[in-house]
Tab-separated table of C-alpha atoms in Angstrom:
chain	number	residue	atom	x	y	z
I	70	UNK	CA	26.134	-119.414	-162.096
I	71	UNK	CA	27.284	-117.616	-159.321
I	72	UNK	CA	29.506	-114.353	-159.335
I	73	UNK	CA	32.192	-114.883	-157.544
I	74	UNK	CA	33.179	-112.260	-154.840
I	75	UNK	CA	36.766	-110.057	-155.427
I	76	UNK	CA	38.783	-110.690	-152.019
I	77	UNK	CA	42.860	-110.495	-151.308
I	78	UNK	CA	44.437	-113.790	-151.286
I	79	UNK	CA	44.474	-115.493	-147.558
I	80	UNK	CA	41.344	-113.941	-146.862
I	81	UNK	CA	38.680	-116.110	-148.717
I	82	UNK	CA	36.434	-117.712	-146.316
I	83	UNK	CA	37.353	-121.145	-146.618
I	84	UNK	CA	34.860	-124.486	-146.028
I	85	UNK	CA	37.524	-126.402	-144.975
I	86	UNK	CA	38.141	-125.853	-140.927
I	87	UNK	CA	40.942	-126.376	-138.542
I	88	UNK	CA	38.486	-128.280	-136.909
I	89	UNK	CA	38.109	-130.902	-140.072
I	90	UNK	CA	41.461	-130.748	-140.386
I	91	UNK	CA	42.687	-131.909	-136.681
I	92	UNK	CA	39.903	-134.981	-137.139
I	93	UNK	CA	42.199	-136.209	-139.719
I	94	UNK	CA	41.541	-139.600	-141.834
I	95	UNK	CA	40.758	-143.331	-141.132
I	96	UNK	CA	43.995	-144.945	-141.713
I	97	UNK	CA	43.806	-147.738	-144.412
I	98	UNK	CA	46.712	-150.010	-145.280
I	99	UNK	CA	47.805	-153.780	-146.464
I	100	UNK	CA	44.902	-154.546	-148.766
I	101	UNK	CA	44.670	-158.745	-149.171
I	102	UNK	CA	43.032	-161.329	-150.610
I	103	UNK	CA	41.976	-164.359	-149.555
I	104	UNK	CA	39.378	-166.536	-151.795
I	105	UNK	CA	37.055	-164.091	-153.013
I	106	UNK	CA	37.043	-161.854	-149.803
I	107	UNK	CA	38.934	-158.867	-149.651
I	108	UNK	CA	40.831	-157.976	-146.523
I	109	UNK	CA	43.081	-154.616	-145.789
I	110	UNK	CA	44.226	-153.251	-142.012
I	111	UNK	CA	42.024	-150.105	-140.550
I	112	UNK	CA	42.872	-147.551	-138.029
I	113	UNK	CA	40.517	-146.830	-135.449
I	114	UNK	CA	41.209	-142.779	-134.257
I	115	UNK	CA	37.890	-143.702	-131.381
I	116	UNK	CA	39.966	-146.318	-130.236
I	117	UNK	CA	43.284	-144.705	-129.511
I	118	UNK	CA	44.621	-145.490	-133.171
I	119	UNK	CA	43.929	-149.079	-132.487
I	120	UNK	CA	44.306	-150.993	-136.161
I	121	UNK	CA	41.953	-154.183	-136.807
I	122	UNK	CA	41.382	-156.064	-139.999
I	123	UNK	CA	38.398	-155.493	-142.049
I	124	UNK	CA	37.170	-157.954	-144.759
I	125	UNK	CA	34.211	-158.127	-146.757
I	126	UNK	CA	33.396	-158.395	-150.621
I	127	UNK	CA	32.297	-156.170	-153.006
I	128	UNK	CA	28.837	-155.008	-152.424
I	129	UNK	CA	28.572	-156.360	-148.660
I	130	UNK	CA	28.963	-154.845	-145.730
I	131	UNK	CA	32.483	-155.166	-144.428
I	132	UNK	CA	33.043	-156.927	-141.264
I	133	UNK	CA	36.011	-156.197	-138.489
I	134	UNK	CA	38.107	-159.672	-137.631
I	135	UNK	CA	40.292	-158.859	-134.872
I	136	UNK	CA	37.916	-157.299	-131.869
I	137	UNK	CA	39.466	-154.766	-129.059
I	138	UNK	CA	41.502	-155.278	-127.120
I	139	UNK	CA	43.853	-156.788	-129.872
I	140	UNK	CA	45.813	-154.302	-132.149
I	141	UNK	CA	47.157	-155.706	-135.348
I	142	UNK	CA	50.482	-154.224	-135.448
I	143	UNK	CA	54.095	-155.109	-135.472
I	144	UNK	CA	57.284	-152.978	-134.754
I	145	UNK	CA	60.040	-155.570	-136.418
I	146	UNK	CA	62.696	-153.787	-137.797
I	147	UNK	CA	60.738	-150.890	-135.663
I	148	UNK	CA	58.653	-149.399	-138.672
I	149	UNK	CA	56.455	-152.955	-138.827
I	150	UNK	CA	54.123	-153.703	-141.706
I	151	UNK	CA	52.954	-157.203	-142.780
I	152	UNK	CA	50.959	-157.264	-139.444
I	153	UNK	CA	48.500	-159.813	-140.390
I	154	UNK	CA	47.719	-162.581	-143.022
I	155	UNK	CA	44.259	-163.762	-144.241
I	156	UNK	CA	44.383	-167.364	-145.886
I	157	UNK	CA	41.945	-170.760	-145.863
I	158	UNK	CA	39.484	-168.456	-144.044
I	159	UNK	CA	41.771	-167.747	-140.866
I	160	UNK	CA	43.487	-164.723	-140.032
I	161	UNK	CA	47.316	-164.757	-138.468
I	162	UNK	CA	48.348	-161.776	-137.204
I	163	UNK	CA	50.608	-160.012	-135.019
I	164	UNK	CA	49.261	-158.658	-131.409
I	165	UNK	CA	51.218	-154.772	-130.437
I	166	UNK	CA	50.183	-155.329	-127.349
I	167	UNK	CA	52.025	-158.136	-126.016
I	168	UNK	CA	53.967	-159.271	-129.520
I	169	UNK	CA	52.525	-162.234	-129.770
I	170	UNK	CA	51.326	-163.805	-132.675
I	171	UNK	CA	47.802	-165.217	-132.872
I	172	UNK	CA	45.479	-167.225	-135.466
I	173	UNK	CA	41.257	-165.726	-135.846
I	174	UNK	CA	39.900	-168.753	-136.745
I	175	UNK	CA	36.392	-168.619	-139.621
I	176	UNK	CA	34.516	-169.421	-136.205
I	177	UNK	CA	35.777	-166.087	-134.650
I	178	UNK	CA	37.820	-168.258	-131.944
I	179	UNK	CA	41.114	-166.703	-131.301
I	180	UNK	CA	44.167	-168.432	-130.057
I	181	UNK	CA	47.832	-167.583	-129.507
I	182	UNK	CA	50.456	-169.385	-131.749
I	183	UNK	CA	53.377	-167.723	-129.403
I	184	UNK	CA	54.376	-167.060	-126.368
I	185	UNK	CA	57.611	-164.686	-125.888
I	186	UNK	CA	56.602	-161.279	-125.963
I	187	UNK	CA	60.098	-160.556	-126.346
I	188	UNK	CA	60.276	-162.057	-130.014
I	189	UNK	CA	58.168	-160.407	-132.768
I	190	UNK	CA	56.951	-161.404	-135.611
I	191	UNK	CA	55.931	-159.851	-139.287
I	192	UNK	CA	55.578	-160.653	-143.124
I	193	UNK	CA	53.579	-163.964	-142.408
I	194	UNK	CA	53.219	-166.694	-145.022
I	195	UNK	CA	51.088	-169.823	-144.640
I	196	UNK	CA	52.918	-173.312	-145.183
I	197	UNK	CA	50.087	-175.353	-145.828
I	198	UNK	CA	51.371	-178.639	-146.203
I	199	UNK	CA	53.200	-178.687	-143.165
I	200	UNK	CA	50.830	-176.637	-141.021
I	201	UNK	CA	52.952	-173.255	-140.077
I	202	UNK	CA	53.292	-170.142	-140.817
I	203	UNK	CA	56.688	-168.594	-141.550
I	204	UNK	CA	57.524	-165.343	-140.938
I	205	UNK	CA	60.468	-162.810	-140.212
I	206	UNK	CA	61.473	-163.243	-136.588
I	207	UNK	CA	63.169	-159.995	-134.273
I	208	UNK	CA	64.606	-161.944	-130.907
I	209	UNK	CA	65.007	-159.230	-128.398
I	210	UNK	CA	65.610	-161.282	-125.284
I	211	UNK	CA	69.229	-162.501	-126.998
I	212	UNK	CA	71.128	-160.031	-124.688
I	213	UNK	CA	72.984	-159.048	-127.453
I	214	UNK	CA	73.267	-154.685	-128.324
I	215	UNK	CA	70.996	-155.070	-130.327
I	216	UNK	CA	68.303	-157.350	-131.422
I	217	UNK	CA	69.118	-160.812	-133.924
I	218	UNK	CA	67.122	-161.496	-137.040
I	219	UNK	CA	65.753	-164.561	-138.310
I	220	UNK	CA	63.854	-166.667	-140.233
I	221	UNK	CA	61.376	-168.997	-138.746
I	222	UNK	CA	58.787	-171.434	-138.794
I	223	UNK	CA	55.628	-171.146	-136.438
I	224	UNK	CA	53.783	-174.285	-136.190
I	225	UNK	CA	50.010	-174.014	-135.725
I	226	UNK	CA	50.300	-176.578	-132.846
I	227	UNK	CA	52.683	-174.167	-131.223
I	228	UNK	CA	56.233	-175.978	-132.384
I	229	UNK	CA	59.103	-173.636	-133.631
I	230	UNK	CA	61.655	-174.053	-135.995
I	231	UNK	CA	64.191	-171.982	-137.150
I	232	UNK	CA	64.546	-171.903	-140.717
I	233	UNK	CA	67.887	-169.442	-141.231
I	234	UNK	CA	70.107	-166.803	-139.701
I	235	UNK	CA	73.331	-164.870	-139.667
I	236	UNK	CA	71.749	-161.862	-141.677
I	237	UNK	CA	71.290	-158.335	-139.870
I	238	UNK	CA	68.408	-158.250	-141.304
I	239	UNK	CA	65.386	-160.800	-142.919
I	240	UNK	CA	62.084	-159.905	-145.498
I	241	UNK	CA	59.989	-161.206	-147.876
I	242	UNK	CA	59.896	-165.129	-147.179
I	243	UNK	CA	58.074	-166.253	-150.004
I	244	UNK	CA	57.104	-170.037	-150.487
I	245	UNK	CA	56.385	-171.760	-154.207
I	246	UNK	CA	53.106	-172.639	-155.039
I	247	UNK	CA	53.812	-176.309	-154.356
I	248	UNK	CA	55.514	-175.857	-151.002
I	249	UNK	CA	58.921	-177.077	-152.367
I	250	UNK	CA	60.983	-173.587	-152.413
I	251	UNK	CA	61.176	-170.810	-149.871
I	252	UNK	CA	62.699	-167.525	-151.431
I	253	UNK	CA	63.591	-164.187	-149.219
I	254	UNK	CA	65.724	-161.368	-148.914
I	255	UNK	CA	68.335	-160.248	-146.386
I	256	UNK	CA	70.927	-157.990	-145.621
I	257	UNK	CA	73.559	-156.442	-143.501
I	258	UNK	CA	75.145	-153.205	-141.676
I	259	UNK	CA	75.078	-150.711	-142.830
I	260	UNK	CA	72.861	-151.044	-146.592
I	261	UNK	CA	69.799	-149.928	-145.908
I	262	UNK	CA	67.438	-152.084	-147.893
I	263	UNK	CA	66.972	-149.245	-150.772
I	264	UNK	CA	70.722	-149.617	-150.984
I	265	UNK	CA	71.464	-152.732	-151.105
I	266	UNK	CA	69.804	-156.276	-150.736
I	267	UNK	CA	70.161	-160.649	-151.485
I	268	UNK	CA	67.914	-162.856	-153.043
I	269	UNK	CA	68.261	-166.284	-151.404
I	270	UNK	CA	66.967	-169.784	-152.454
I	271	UNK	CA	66.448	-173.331	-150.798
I	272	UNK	CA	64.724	-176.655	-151.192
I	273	UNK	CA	62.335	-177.323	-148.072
I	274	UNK	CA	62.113	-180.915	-147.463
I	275	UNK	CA	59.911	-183.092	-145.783
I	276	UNK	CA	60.896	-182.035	-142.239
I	277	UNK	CA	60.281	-178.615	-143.113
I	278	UNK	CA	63.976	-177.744	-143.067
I	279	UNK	CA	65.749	-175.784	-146.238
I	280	UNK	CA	68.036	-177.592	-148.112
I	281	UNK	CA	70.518	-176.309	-150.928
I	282	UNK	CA	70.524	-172.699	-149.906
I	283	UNK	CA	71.649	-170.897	-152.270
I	284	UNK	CA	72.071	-166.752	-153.510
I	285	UNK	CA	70.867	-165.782	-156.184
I	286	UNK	CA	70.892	-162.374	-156.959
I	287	UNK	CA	71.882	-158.737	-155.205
I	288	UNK	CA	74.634	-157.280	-153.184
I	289	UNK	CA	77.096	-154.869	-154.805
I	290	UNK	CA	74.573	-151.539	-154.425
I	291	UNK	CA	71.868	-153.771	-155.501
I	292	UNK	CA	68.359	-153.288	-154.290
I	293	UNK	CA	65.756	-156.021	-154.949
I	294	UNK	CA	62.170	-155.935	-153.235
I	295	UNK	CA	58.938	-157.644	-153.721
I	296	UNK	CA	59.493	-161.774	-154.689
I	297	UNK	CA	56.335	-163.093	-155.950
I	298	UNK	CA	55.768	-166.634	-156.878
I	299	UNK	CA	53.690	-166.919	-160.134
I	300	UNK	CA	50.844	-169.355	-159.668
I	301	UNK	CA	53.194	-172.120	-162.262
I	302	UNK	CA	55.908	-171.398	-160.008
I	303	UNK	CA	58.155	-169.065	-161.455
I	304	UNK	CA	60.088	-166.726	-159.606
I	305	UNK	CA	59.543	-162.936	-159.910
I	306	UNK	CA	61.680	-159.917	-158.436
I	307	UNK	CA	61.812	-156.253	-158.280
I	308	UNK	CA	65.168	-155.367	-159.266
I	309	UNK	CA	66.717	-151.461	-159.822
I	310	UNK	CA	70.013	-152.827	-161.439
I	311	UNK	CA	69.258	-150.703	-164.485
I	312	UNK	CA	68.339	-147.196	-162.339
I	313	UNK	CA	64.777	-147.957	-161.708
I	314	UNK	CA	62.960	-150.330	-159.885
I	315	UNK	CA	61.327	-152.694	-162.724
I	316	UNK	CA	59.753	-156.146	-162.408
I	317	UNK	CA	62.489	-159.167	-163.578
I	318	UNK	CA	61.708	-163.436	-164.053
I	319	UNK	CA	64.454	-165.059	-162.073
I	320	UNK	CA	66.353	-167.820	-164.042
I	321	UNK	CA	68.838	-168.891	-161.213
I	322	UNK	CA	71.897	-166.424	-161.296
I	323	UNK	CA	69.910	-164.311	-164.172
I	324	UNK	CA	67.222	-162.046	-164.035
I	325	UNK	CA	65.307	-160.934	-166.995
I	326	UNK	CA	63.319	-157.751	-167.595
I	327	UNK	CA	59.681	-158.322	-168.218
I	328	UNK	CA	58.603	-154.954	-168.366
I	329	UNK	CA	61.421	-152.279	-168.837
I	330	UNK	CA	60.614	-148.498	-168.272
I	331	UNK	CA	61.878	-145.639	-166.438
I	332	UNK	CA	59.667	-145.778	-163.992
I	333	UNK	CA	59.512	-147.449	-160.440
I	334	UNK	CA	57.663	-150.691	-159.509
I	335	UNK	CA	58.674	-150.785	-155.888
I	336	UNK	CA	59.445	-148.177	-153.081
I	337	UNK	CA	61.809	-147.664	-150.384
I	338	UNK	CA	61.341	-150.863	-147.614
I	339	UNK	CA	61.073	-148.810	-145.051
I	340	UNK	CA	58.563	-151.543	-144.106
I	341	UNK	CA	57.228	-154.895	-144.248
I	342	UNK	CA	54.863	-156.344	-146.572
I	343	UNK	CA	54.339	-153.830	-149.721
I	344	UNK	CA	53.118	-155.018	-152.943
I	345	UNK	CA	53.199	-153.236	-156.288
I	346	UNK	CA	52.102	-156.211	-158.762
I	347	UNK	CA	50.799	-159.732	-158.268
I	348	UNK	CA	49.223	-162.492	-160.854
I	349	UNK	CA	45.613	-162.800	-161.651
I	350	UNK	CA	47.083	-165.960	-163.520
I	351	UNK	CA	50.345	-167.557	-164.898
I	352	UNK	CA	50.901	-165.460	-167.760
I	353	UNK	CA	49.282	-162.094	-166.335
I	354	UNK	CA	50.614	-159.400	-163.807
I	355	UNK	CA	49.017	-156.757	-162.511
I	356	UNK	CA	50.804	-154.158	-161.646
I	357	UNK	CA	51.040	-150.421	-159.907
I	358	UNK	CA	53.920	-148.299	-161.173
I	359	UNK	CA	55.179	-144.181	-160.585
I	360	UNK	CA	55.865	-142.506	-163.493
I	361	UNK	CA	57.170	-138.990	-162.923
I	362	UNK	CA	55.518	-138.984	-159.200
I	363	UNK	CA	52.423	-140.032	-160.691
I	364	UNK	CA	51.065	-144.000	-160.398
I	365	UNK	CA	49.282	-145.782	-162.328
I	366	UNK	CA	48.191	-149.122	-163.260
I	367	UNK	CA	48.613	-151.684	-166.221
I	368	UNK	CA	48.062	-155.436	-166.967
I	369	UNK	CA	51.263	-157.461	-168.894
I	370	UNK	CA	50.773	-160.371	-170.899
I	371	UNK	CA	54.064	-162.640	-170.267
I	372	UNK	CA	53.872	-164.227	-173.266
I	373	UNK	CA	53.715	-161.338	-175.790
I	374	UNK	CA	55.651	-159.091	-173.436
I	375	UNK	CA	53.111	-156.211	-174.039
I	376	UNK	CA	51.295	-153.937	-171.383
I	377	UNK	CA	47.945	-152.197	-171.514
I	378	UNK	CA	47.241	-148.644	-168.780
I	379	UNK	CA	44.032	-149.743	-166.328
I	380	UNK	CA	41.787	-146.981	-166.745
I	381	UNK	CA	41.149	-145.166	-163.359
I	382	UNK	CA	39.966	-142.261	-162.052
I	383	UNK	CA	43.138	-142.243	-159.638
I	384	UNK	CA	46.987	-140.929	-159.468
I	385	UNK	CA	48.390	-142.731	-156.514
I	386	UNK	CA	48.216	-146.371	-155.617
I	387	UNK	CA	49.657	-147.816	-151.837
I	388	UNK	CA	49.995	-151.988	-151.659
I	389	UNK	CA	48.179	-153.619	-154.370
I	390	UNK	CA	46.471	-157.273	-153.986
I	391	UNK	CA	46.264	-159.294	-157.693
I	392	UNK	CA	43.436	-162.292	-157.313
I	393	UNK	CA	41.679	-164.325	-160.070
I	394	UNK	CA	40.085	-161.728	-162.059
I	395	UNK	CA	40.532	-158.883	-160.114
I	396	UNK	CA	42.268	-156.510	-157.740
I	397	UNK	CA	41.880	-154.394	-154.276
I	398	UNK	CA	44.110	-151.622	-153.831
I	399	UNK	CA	44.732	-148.092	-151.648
I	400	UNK	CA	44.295	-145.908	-154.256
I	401	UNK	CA	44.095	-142.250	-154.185
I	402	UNK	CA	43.707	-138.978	-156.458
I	403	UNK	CA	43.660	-134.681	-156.117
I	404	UNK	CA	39.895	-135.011	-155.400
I	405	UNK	CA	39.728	-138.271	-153.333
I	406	UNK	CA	41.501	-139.052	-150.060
I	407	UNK	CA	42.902	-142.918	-149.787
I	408	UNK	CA	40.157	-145.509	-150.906
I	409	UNK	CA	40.317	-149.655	-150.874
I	410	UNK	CA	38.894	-149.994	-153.894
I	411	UNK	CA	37.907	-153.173	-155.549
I	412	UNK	CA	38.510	-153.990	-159.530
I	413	UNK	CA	36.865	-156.361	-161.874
I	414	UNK	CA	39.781	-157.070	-164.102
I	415	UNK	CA	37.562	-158.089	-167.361
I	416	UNK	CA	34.872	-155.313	-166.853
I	417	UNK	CA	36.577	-152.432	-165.445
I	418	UNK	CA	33.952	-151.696	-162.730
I	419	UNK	CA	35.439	-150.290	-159.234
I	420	UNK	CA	33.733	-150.721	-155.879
I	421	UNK	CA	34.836	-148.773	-152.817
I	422	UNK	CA	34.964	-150.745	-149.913
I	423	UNK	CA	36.110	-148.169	-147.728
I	424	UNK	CA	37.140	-145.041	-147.146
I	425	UNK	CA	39.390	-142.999	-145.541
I	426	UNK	CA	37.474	-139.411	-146.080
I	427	UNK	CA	33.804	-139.896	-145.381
I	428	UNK	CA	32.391	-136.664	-146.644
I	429	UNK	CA	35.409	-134.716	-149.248
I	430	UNK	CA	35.262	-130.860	-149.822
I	431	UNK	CA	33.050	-129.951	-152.277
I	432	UNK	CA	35.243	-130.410	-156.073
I	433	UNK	CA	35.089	-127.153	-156.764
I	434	UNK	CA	36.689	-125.710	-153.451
I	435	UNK	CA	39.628	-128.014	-154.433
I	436	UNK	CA	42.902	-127.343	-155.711
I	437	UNK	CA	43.930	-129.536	-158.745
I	438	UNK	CA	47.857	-130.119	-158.679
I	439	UNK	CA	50.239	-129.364	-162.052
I	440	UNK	CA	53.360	-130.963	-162.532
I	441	UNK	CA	56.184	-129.027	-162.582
I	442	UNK	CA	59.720	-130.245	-163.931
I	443	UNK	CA	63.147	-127.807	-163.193
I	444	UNK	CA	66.664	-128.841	-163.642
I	445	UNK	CA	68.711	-129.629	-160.598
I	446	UNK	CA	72.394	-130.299	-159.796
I	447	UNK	CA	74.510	-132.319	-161.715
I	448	UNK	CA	72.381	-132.357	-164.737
I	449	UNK	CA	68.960	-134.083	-163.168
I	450	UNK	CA	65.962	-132.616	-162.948
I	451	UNK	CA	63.725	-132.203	-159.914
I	452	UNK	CA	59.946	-132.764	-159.371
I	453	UNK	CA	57.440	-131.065	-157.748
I	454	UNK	CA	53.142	-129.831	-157.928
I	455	UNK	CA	51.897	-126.603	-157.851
I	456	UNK	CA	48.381	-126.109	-156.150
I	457	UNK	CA	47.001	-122.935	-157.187
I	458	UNK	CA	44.205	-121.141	-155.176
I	459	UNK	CA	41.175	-122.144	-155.890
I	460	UNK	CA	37.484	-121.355	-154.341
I	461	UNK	CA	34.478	-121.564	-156.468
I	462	UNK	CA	33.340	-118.580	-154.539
I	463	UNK	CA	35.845	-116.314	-154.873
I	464	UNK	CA	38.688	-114.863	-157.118
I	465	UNK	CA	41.719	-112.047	-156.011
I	466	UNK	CA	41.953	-108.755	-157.850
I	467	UNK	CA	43.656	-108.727	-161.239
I	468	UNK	CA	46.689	-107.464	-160.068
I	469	UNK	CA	47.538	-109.782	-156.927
I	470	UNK	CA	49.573	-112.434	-156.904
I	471	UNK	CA	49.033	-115.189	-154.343
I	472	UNK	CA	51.452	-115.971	-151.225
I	473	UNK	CA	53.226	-118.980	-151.760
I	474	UNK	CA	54.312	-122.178	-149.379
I	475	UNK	CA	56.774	-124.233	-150.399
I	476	UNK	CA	57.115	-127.921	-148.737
I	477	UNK	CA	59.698	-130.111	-149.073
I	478	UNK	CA	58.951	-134.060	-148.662
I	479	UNK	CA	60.733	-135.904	-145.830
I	480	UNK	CA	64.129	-136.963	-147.541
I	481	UNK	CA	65.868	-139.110	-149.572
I	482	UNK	CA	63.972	-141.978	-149.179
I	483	UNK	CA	60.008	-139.920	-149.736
I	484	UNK	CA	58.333	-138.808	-152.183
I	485	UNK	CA	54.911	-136.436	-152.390
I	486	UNK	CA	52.201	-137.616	-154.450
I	487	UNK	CA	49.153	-135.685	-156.076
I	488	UNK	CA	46.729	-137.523	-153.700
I	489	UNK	CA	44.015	-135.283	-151.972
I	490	UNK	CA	45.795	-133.555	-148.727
I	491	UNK	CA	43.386	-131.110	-146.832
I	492	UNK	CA	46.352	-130.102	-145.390
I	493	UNK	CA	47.220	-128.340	-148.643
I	494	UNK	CA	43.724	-127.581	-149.344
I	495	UNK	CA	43.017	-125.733	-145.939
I	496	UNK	CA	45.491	-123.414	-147.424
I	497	UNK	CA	44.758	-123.145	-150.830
I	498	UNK	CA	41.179	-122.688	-150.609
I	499	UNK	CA	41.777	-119.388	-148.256
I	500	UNK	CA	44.226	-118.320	-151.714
């Protein structure tokens, strides 16, 4: 036991330094899986912020997949996001640089798959049976004011097809397990996609063209995010047409809650590519929700329409990836920065396969958040966490009381989580 030393507030000599806090953290983003590997984007502060893909599974040393000077990065719809795709062993992604997109093959060969830098390309999905990838297309060499949105097909022997177009705006294309169905979402001036989105539909035939397009859900201040194919082939959509953002089976022109609760299963699509649940089999999600700013994990069962919490030692969860048996996600909590972190679904055991804080302040030098609810205008209530001072070394005199910041998130469309910030913690452990 040590006796802690009486000092004002704002004057306790802190561990954490301006110097550790300009370093910042390794970005980590877009966790994915492909086969047993685990895949998930990294940001390289050495290299100029450069981002590469690093894979590896659990207990191995991971392994970067797209070498300098490539940067796996895409500014469609100008925030970017689903930069890159892992499948069959090859990696697709999409090339800052020059926007071009390009195919890693399991060799370590690297190709490009386009050739107009002045068309990008994001949200990537492989077509197996016809040999393509298709993917969310921005044309900026139209000539038009501003740039026109499509659907497309990239074949792996370089042919291009468009699929669809006449939307402001494209996401999500999402194909059915057996190739026959492409689903995505769309939208126009001037919904935002947290406002308002569509659901679309179509047949793909032999040719690779869609067939029997049809809308099935949205518009009308509707936002739906996230289609996911279930491995049987059922479709699955995040919907908030009841006030919150919960997880619906799409039966045509009706969608069905499978897992009601006032909480929310997506998040504003500010970009491309985020993933809150995913099926580690037919009849089982997986699935990262918020609940009162907080997140948190839990596994449904389909076919009893019950849900059990997934244990974890963390509060805030980025994209999640669902495989056979288990799950890699960005997770974070008060003491840890953002981790990928590996689950075994039947066992419970978590491996960290990377990390975006090498060496954390010491727990005890770190401010734990509380939860504070107040009510708000027209009868809501507002949200926010208190961080108390905290140094294991020192304590104020009885009668202080501690300065206070107060920060407010970044609008409308953000949120704050409880996730470790030395930011916050510079200040907090000075009191």
């Amino acid at each position: 036991m040590h006796t802690r030393k009486t000092a004002p507030y704002g004057t306790w000599a802190s561990p954490i330094s301006a110097a550790w806090l300009a370093a910042g953290v390794l970005p980590l983003a877009s966790p994915r899986l492909d086969g047993g590997t685990a895949y998930w984007q990294q940001g390289l502060p050495a290299e100029g912020g450069r981002q590469t893909v690093v894979g590896g599974k659990p207990h191995d040393v991971p392994r970067q997949r797209v070498p300098a000077p490539y940067n796996v990065r895409t500014r469609v719809h100008e925030y970017g996001g689903g930069a890159y795709l892992p499948a069959g062993g090859a990696l697709y992604f999409s090339n800052f640089t020059d926007n071009l997109v390009y195919v890693s093959e399991a060799d370590g060969n690297i190709r490009a798959l386009t050739q107009d830098g002045q068309q990008r390309h994001a949200d990537f999905v492989l077509d197996r049976l016809r040999g393509r990838l298709i993917a969310v297309r921005e044309d900026h060499g139209m000539g038009g004011e501003e740039p026109v949105n499509s659907l497309v097909a990239l074949g792996l022997d370089g042919r291009q097809q468009l699929l669809t177009s006449g939307y402001d705006f494209y996401a999500a294309p999402r194909l059915s397990p057996d190739g026959r169905h492409l689903a995505w979402l769309c939208w126009n001036h001037p919904a935002m996609p947290w406002n308002e989105t569509e659901l679309w539909l179509a047949d793909v035939d032999s040719d690779g063209a869609l067939q029997r397009v049809r809308k099935l859900a949205g518009g009308s201040g509707e936002s739906l995010c996230q289609p996911v194919w279930s491995p049987d082939g059922v479709l699955y959509v995040v919907s908030d047409r009841s006030g919150w953002w919960n997880i619906h089976r799409v039966a045509e022109q009706v969608l069905v809650p499978v897992c009601p609760m006032a909480a929310e299963f997506g998040r504003p699509q500010w970009v491309f590519g985020q993933s809150m649940y995913g099926f580690a089999s037919a009849h089982e999600i997986v699935a990262s929700y918020i609940e009162q700013g907080e997140g948190k994990l839990l596994r449904l069962d389909l076919r009893k329409g019950e849900w059990q919490a997934i244990a974890t030692p963390y509060t805030d969860f980025q994209d999640i990836a669902v495989g056979s048996g288990c799950v890699v996600v960005v997770a974070a909590s008060p003491t840890q920065a953002a981790q990928v972190v590996h689950i075994q679904l039947a066992t419970g055991e978590m491996t960290v396969l990377a990390r975006s804080l090498a060496e954390p302040p010491a727990v005890e030098h770190l401010s734990v958040p509380q939860s504070l609810h107040y009510p708000s205008g027209e009868g809501r209530s507002a949200h926010a966490f208190y961080y108390p001072p905290q140094h294991a070394g020192y304590q104020a005199p009885a009668a202080e009381l501690p300065p206070l910041i107060v920060t407010s998130h970044g609008g409308p469309t953000s949120m704050a989580s409880n996730s470790l910030k030395l930011g916050i913690q510079y200040w907090t452990s000075r009191g």
